[in-house]
PDB file of N, CA and C and ligand atoms in Angstrom:
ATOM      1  N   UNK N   1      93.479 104.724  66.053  1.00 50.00           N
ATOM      2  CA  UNK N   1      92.858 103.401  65.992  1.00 50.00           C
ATOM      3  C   UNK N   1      92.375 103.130  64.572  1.00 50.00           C
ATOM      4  N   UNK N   2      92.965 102.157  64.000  1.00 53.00           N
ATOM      5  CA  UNK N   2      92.260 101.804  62.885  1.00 53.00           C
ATOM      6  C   UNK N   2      91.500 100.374  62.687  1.00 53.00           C
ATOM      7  N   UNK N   3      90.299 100.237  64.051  1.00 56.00           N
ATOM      8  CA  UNK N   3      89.922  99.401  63.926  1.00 56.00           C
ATOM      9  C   UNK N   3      89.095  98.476  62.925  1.00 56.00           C
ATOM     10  N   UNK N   4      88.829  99.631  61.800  1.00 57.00           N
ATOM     11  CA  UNK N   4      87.212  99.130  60.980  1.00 57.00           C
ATOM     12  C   UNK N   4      88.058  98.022  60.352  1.00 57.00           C
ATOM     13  N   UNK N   5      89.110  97.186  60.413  1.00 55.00           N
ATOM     14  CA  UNK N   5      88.409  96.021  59.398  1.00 55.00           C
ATOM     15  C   UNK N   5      88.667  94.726  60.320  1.00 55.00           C
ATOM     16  N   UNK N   6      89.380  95.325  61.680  1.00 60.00           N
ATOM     17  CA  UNK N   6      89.330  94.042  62.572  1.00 60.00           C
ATOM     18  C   UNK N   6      88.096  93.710  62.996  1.00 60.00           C
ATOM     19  N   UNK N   7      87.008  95.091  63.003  1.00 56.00           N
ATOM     20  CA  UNK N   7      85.436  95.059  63.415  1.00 56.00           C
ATOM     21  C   UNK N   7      84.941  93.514  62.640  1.00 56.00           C
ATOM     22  N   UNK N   8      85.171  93.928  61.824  1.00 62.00           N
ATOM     23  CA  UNK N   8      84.493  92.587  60.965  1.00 62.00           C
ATOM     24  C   UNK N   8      84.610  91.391  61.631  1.00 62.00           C
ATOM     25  N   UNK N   9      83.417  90.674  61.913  1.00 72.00           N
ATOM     26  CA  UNK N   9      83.417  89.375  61.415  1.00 72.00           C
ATOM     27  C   UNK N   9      83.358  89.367  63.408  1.00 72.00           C
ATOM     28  N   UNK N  10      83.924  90.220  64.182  1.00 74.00           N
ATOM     29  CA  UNK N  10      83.541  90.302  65.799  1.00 74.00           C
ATOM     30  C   UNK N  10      81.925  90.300  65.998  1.00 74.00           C
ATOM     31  N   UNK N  11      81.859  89.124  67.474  1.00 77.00           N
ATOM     32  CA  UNK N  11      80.165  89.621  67.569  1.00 77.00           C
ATOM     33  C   UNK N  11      79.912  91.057  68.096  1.00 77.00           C
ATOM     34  N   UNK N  12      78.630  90.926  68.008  1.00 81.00           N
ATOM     35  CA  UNK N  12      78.178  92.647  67.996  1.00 81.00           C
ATOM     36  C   UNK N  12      77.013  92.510  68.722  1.00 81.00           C
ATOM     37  N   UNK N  13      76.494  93.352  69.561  1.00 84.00           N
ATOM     38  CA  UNK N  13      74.972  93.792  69.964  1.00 84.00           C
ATOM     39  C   UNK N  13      74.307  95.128  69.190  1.00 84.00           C
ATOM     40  N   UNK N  14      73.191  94.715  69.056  1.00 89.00           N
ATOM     41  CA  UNK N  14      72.357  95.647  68.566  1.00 89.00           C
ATOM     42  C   UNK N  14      72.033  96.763  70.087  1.00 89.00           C
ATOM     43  N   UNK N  15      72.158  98.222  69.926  1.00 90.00           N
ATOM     44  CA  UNK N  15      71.349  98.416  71.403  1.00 90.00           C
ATOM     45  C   UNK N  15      70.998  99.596  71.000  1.00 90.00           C
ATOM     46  N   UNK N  16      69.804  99.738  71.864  1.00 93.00           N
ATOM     47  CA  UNK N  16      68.879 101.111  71.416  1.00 93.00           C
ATOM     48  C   UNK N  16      69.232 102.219  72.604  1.00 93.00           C
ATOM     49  N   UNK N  17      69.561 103.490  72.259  1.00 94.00           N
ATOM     50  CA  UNK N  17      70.127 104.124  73.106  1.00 94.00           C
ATOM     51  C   UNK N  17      68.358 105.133  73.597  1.00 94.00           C
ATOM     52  N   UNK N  18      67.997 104.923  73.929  1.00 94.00           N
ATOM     53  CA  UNK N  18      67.135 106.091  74.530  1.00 94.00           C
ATOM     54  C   UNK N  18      67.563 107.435  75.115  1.00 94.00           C
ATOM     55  N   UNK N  19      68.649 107.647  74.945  1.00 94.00           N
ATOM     56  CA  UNK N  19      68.774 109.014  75.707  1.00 94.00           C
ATOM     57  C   UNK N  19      68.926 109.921  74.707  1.00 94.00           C
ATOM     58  N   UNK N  20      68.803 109.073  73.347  1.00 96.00           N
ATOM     59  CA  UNK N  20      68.383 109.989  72.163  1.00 96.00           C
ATOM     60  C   UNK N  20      68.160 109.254  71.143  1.00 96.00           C
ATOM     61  N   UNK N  21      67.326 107.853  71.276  1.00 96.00           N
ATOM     62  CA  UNK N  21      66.233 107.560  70.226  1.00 96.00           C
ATOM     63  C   UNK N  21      67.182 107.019  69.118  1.00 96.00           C
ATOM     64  N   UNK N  22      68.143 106.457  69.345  1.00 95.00           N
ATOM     65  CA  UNK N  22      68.709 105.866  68.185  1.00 95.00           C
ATOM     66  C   UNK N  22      69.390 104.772  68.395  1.00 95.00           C
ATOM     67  N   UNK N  23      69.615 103.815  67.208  1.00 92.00           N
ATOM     68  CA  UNK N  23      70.574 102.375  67.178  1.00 92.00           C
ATOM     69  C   UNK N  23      72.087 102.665  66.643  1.00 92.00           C
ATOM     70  N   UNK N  24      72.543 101.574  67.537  1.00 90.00           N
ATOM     71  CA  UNK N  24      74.081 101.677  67.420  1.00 90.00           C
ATOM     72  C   UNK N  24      74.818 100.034  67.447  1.00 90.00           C
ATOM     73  N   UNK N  25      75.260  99.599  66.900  1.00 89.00           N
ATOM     74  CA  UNK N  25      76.132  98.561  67.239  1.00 89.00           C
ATOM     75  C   UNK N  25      77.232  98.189  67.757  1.00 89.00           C
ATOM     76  N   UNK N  26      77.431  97.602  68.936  1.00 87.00           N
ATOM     77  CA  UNK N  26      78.374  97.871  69.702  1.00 87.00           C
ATOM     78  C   UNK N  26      79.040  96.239  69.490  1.00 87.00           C
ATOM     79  N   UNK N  27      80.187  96.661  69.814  1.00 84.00           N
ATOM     80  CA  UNK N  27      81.428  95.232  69.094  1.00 84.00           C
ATOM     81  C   UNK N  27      82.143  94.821  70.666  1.00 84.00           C
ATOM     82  N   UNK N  28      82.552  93.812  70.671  1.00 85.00           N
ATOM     83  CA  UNK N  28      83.499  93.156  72.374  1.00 85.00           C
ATOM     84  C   UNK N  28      84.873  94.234  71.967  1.00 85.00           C
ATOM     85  N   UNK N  29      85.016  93.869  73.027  1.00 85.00           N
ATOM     86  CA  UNK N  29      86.523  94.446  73.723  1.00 85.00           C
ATOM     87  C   UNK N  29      87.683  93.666  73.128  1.00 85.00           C
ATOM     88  N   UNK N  30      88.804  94.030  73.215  1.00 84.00           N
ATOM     89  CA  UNK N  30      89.963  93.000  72.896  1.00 84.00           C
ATOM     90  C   UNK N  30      89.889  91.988  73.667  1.00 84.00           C
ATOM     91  N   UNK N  31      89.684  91.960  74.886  1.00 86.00           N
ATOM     92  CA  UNK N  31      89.749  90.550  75.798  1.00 86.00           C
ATOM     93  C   UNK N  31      88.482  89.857  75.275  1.00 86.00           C
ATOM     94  N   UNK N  32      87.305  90.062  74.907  1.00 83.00           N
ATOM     95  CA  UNK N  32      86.445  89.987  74.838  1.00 83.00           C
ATOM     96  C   UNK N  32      85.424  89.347  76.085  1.00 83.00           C
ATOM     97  N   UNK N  33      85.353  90.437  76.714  1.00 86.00           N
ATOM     98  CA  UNK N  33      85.132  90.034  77.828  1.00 86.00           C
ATOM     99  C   UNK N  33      83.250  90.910  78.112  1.00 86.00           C
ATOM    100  N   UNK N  34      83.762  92.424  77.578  1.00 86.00           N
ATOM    101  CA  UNK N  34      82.931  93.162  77.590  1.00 86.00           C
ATOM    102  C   UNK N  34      82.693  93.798  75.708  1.00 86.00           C
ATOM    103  N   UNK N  35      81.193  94.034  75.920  1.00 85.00           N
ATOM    104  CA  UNK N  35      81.287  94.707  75.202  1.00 85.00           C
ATOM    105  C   UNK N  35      80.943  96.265  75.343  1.00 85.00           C
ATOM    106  N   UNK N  36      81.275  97.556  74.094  1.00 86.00           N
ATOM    107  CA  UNK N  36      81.513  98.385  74.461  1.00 86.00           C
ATOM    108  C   UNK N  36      80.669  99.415  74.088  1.00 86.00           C
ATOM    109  N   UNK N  37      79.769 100.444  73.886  1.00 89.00           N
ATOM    110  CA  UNK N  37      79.099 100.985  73.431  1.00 89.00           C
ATOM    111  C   UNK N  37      79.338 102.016  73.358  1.00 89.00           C
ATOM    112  N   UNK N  38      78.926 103.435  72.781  1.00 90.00           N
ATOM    113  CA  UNK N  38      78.576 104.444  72.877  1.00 90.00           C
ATOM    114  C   UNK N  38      77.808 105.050  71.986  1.00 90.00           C
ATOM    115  N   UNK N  39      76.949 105.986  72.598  1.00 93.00           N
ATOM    116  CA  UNK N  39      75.657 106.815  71.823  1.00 93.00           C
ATOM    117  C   UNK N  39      76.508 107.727  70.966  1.00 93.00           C
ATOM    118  N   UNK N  40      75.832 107.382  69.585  1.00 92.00           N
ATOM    119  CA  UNK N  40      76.493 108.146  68.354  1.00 92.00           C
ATOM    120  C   UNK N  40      76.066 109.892  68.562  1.00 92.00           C
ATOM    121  N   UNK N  41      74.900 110.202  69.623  1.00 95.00           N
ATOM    122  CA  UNK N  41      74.725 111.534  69.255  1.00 95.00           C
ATOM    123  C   UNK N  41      75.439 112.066  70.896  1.00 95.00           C
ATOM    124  N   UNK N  42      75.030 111.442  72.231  1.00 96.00           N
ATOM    125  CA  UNK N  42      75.532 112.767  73.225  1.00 96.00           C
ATOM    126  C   UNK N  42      77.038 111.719  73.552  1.00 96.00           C
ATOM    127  N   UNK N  43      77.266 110.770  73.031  1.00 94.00           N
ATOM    128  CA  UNK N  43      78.852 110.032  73.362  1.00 94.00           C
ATOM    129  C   UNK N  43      78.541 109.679  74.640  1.00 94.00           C
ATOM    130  N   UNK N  44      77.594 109.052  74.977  1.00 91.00           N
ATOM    131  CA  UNK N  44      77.188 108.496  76.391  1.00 91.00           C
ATOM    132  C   UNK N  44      77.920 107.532  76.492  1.00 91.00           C
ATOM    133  N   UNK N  45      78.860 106.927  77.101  1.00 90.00           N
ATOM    134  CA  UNK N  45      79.219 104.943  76.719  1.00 90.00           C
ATOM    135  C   UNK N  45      78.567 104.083  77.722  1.00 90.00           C
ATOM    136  N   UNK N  46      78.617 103.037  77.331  1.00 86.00           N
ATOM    137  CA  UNK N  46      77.809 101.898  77.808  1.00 86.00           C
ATOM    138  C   UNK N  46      79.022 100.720  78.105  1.00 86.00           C
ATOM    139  N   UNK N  47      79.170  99.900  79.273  1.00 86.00           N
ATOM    140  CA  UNK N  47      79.570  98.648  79.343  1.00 86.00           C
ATOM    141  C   UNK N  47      78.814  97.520  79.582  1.00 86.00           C
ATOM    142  N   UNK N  48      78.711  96.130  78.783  1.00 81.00           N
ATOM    143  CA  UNK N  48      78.039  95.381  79.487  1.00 81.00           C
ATOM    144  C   UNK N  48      78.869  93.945  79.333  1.00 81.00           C
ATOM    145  N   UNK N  49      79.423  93.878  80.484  1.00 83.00           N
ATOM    146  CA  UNK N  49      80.007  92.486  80.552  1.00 83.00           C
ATOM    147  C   UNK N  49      79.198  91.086  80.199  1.00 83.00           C
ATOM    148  N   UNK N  50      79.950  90.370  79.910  1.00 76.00           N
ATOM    149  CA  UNK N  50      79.729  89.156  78.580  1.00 76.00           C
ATOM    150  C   UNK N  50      79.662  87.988  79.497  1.00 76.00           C
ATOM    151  N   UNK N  51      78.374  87.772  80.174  1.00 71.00           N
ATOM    152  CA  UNK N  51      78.034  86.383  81.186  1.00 71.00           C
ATOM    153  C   UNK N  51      78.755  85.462  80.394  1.00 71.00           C
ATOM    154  N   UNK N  52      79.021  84.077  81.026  1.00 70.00           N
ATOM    155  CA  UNK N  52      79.806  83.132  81.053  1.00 70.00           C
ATOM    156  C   UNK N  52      78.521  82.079  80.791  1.00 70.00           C
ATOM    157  N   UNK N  53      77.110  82.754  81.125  1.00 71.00           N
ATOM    158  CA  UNK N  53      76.146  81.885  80.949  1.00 71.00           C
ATOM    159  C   UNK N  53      75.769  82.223  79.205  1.00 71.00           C
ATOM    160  N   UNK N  54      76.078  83.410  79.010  1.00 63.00           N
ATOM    161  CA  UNK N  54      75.721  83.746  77.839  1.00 63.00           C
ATOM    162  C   UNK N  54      74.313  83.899  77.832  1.00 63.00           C
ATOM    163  N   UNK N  55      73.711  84.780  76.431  1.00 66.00           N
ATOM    164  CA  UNK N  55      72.170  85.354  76.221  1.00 66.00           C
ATOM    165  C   UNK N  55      72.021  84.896  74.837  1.00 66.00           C
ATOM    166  N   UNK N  56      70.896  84.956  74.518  1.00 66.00           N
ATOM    167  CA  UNK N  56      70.273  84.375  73.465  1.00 66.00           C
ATOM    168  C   UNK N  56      70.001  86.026  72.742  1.00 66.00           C
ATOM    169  N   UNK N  57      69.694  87.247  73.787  1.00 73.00           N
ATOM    170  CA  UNK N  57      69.586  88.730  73.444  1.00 73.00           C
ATOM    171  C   UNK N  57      70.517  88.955  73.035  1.00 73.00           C
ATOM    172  N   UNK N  58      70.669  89.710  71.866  1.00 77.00           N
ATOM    173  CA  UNK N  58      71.629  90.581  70.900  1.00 77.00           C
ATOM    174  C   UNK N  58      70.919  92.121  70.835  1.00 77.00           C
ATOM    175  N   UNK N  59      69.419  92.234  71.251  1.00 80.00           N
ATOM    176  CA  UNK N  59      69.201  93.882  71.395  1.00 80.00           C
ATOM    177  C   UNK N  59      68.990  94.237  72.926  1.00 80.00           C
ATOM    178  N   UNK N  60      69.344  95.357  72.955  1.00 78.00           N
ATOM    179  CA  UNK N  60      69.343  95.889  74.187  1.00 78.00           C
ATOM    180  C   UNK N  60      68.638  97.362  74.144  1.00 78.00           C
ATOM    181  N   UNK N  61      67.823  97.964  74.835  1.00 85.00           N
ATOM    182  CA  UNK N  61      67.579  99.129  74.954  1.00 85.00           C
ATOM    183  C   UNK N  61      68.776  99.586  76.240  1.00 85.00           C
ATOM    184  N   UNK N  62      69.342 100.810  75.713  1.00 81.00           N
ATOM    185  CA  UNK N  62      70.098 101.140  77.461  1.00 81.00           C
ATOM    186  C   UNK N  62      69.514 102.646  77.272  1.00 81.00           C
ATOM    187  N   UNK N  63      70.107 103.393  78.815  1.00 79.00           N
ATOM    188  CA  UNK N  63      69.775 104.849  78.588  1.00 79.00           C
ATOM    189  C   UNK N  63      71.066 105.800  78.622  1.00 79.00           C
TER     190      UNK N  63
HETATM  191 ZN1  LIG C 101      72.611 109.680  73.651  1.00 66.45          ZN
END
């Protein structure tokens, strides 16, 4: 995968991983439907599908 320069310029969430105290930025999916996460230290991943109502939130704490 050589995604880093399609990353650019995709929206992103900020989210705080608590299951080890750190931030990560997580980018949509190709469909962009979901976006995708994972904890940089235990590789936990995260999904959180992309309401149709949409959020005004861009941070998230997950665990
Ligand atoms: Zn973690």
């Amino acid at each position: 995968m050589t995604d880093d320069a399609t990353l650019r310029g995709r929206p992103y969430l900020s989210l705080f991983f608590e299951c080890c105290r750190v931030y990560q930025r997580v980018y949509q999916d190709r469909a962009g439907t979901h976006y995708l996460g994972r904890c940089p230290r235990c590789l936990g991943s995260i999904r959180f599908a992309i309401s149709p109502d949409g959020t005004a939130r861009r941070a998230f704490r997950v665990k």
